[in-house]
Coordinates of C-alpha atoms and ligand atoms in Angstrom, one line a residue:
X1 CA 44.6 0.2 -10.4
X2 CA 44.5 1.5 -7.0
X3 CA 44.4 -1.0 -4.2
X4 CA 41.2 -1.4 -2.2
X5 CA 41.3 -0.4 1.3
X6 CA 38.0 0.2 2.0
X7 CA 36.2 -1.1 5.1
X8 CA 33.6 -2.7 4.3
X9 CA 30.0 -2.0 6.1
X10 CA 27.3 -4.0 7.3
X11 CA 24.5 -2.3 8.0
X12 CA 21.3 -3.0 9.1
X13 CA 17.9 -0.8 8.5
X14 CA 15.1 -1.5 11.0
X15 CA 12.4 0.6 9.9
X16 CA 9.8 0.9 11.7
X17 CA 10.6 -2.6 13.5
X18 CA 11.5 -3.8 17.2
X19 CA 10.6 -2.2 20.5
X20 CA 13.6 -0.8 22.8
X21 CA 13.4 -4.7 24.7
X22 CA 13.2 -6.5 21.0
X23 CA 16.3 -4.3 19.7
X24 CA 18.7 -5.2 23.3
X25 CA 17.7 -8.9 22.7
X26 CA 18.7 -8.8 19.4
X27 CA 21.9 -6.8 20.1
X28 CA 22.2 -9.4 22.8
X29 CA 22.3 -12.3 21.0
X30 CA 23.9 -10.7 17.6
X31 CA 27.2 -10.2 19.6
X32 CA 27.2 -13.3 20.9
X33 CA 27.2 -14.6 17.5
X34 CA 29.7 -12.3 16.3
X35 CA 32.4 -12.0 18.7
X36 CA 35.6 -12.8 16.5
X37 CA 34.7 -11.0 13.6
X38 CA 37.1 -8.3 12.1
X39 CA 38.0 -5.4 9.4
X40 CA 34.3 -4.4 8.8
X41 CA 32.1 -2.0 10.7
X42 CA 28.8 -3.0 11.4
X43 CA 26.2 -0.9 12.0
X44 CA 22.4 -0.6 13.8
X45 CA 20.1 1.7 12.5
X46 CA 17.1 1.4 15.2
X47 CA 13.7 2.9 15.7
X48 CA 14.8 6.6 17.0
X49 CA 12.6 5.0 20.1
X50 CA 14.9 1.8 20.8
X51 CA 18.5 4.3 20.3
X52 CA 18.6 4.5 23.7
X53 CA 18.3 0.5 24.9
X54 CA 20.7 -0.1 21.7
X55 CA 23.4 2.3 23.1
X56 CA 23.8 0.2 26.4
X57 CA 23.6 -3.1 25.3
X58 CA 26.6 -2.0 22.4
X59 CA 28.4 -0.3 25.7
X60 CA 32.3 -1.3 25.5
X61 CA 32.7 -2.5 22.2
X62 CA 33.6 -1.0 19.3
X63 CA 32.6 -3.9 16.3
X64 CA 28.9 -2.5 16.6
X65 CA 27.7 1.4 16.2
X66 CA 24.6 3.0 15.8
X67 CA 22.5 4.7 13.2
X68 CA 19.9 6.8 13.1
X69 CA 17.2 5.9 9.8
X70 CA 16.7 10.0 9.1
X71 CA 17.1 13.3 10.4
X72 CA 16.4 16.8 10.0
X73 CA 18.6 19.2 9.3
X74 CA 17.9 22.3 11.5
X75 CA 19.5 22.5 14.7
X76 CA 16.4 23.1 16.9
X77 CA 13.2 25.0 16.2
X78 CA 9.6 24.5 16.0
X79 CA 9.2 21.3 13.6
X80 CA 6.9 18.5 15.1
X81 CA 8.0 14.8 14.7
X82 CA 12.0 15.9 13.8
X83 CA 15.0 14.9 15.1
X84 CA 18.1 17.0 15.0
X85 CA 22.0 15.8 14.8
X86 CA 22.6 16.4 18.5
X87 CA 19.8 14.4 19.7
X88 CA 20.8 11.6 18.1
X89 CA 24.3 12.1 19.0
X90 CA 23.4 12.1 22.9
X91 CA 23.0 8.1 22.3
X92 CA 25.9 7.6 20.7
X93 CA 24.9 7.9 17.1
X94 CA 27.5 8.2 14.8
X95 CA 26.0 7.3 11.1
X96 CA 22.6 8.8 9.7
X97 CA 20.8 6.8 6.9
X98 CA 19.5 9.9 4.2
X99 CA 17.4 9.8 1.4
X100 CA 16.0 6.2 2.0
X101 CA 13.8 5.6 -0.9
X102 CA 11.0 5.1 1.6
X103 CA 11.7 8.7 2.9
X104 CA 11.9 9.9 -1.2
X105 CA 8.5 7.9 -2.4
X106 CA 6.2 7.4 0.9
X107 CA 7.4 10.9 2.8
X108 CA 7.9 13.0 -1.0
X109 CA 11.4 13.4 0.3
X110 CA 13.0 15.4 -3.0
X111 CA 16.9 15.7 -4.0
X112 CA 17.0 19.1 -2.6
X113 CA 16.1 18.6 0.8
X114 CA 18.3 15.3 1.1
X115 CA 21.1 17.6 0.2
X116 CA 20.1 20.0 3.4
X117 CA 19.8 16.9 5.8
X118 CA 23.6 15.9 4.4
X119 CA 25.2 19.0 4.8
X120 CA 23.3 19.1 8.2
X121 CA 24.8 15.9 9.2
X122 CA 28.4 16.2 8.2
X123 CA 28.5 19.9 9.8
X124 CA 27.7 17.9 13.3
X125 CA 30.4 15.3 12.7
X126 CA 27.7 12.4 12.0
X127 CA 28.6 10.3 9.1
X128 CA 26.1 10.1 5.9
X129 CA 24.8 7.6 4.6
X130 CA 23.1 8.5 1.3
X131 CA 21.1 6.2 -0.4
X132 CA 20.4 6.5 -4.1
X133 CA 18.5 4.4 -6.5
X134 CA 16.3 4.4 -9.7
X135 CA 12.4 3.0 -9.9
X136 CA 11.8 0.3 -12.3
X137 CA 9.8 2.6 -14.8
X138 CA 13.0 4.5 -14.5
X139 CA 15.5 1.6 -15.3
X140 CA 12.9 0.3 -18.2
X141 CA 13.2 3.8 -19.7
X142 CA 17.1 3.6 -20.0
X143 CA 17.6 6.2 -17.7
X144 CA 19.1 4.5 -14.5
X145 CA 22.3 6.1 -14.8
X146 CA 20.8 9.7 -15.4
X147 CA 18.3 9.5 -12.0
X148 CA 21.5 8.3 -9.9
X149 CA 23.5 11.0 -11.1
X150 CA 20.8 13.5 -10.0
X151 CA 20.8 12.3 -6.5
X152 CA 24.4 12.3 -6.5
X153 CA 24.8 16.0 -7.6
X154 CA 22.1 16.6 -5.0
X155 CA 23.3 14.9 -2.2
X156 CA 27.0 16.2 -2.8
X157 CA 26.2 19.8 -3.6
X158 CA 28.2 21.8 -1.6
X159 CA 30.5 19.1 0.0
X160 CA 34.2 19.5 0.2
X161 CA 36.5 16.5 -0.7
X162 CA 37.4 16.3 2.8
X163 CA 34.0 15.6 4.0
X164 CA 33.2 13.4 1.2
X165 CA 36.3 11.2 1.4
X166 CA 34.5 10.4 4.6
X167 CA 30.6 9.6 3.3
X168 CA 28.8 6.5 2.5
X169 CA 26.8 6.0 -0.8
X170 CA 23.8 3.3 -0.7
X171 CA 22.9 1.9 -4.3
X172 CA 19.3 0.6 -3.1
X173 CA 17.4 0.1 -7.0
X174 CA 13.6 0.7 -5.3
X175 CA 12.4 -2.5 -7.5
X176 CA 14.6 -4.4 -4.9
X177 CA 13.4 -3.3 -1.8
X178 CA 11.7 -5.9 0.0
X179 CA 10.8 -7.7 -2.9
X180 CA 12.7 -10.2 -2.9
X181 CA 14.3 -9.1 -6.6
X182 CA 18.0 -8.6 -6.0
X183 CA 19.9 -6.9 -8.3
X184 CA 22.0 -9.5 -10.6
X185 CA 25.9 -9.0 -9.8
X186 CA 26.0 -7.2 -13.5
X187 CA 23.2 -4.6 -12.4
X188 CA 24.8 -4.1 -9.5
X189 CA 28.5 -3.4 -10.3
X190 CA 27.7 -1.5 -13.5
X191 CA 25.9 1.1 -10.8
X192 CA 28.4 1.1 -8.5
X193 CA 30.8 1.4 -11.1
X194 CA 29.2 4.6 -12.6
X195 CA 29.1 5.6 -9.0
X196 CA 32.7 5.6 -8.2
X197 CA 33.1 7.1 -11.9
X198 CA 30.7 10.5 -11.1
X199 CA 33.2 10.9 -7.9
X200 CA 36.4 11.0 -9.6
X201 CA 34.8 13.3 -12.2
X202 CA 33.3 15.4 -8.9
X203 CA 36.2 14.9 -6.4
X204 CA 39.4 13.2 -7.2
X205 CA 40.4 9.8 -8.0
X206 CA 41.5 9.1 -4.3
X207 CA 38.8 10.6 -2.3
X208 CA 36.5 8.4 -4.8
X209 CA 38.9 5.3 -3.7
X210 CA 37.9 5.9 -0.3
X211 CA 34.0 6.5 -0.7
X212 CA 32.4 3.1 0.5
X213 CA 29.4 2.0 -1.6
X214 CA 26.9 0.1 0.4
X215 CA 24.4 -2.0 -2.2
X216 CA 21.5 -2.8 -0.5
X217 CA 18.1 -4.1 -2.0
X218 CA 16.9 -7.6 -0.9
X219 CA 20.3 -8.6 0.7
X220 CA 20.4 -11.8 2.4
X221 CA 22.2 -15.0 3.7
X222 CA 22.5 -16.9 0.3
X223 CA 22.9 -13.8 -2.4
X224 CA 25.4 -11.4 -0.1
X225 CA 28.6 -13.3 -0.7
X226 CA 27.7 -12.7 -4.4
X227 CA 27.4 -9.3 -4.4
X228 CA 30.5 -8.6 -2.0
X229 CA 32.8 -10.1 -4.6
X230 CA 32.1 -7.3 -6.9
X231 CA 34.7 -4.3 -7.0
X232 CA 32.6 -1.2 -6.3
X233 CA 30.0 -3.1 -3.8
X234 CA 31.6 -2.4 -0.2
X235 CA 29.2 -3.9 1.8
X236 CA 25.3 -3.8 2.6
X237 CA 22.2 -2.0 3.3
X238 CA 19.9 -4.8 5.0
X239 CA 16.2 -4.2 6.0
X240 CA 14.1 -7.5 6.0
X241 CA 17.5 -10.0 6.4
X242 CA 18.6 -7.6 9.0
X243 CA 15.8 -8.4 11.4
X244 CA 16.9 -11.6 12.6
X245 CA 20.2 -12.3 14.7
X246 CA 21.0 -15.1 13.0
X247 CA 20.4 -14.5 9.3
X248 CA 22.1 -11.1 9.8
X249 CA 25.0 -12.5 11.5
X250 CA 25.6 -14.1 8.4
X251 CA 25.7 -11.2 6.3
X252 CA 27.6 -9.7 9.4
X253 CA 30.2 -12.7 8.4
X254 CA 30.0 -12.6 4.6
X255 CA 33.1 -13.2 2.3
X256 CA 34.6 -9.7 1.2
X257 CA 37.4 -11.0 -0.5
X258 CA 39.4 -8.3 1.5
X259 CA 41.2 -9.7 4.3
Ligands
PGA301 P1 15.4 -5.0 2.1 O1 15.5 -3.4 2.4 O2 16.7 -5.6 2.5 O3 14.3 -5.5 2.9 O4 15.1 -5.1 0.6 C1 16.7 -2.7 2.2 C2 16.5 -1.2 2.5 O5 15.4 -0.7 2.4 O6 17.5 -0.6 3.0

């Protein structure tokens, strides 16, 4: 087996929470809180509104970056309410969250589109974060493993090993969003697993090693430890745990089993 060097993430989803003066409290007192931690990245992903505040409060340090929660994936041009690559990048932005299952079942967001928006990103040097993830009707019907391999033929059309090495998969089932249902440690690794499997089928086995697989769905304090044990689960995806400095500088602190 190869050995597991991945960095694990810890990432945090806002939606559409916190003002720019709630998110620099919040950065304020999260790296307070945070201040020794070591070999993981965390990461912020704002209200496109509060980037800005966030980028100067995270100003010489390098434990903390930003993410932006969507994009589109034109340059410039004549679309209302978008926001291109190089927009984002003017505050710093370095990871963009894709195909949130918010974006795919409030917004209509489909596979194909997700797939522009990826290619977009990478092409401007910002780092995916593709999220994936079946409904329940979908897991009771047995086909779990069939709807994740359609986003990830969607989402990776087109993209080189190089850039994919690079790239960030987020396992979010949508029955675990902000339900409080998390996925049991079984559910989750047996996804992940099938995950990592699809990428050494697609890529090769060691661009698939380095692929980190974020599982995110009801994430908090008392079940992340859990879920960070298992082999394919390299770190988290937190909306509702990740609004608080203190619960999320738990997660922030979790057990990976990697140092
Ligand atoms: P949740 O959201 O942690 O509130 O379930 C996760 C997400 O939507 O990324």
């Amino acid at each position: 087996m190869t050995e597991n060097t991945r960095t694990p993430i810890l990432a945090a989803n806002w939606k559409m929470y916190k003002t720019s003066a709630e998110a620099g409290e919040f950065l304020r007192t999260l790296l307070g809180m945070i201040g020794g931690v070591e070999q993981r990245q965390v990461v912020i992903a704002p209200a496109f509104t509060a980037l800005a505040a966030a980028a100067s409060e995270l100003e010489g340090q390098d434990l903390v970056t930003l993410a932006a929660q969507n994009m589109y994936f034109e340059a410039e041009g004549a679309f209302t309410g978008e926001i291109s690559a190089r927009m984002l990048q003017e505050f710093g932005v370095r990871w963009v969250i894709l195909g949130h299952s918010e974006r795919r079942h409030i917004f209509g967001e489909g596979n194909k589109l997700i797939g522009r928006k990826v290619k977009a990103a990478l092409a401007a040097g910002l780092i995916p974060i593709l999220c994936i993830g079946e409904t329940l009707s979908e897991r009771e019907q047995g086909n779990t493993l069939k709807v994740l391999e359609g986003q990830l033929e969607a989402g990776f059309s087109g993209v080189d090993s190089g850039d994919a090495s690079g790239m960030v998969v987020a396992y979010e089932p949508v029955w675990a969003i902000g339900t409080g249902v998390t996925a049991t440690p079984e559910q989750a690794q047996e996804a992940h697993g099938h995950v990592r499997d699809w990428l050494k089928k697609r890529y090769a086995s060691d661009v698939a090693e380095r692929i980190r697989i974020l599982y995110g769905g009801s994430v908090k304090p008392g079940n992340v430890d859990q879920l960070m044990a298992l082999p394919d689960v390299d770190g988290a995806l937190v909306g509702g745990a990740s609004l608080e400095p203190e619960s999320f500088a738990r997660i922030v602190q979790c057990e990976t089993g990697r140092i």
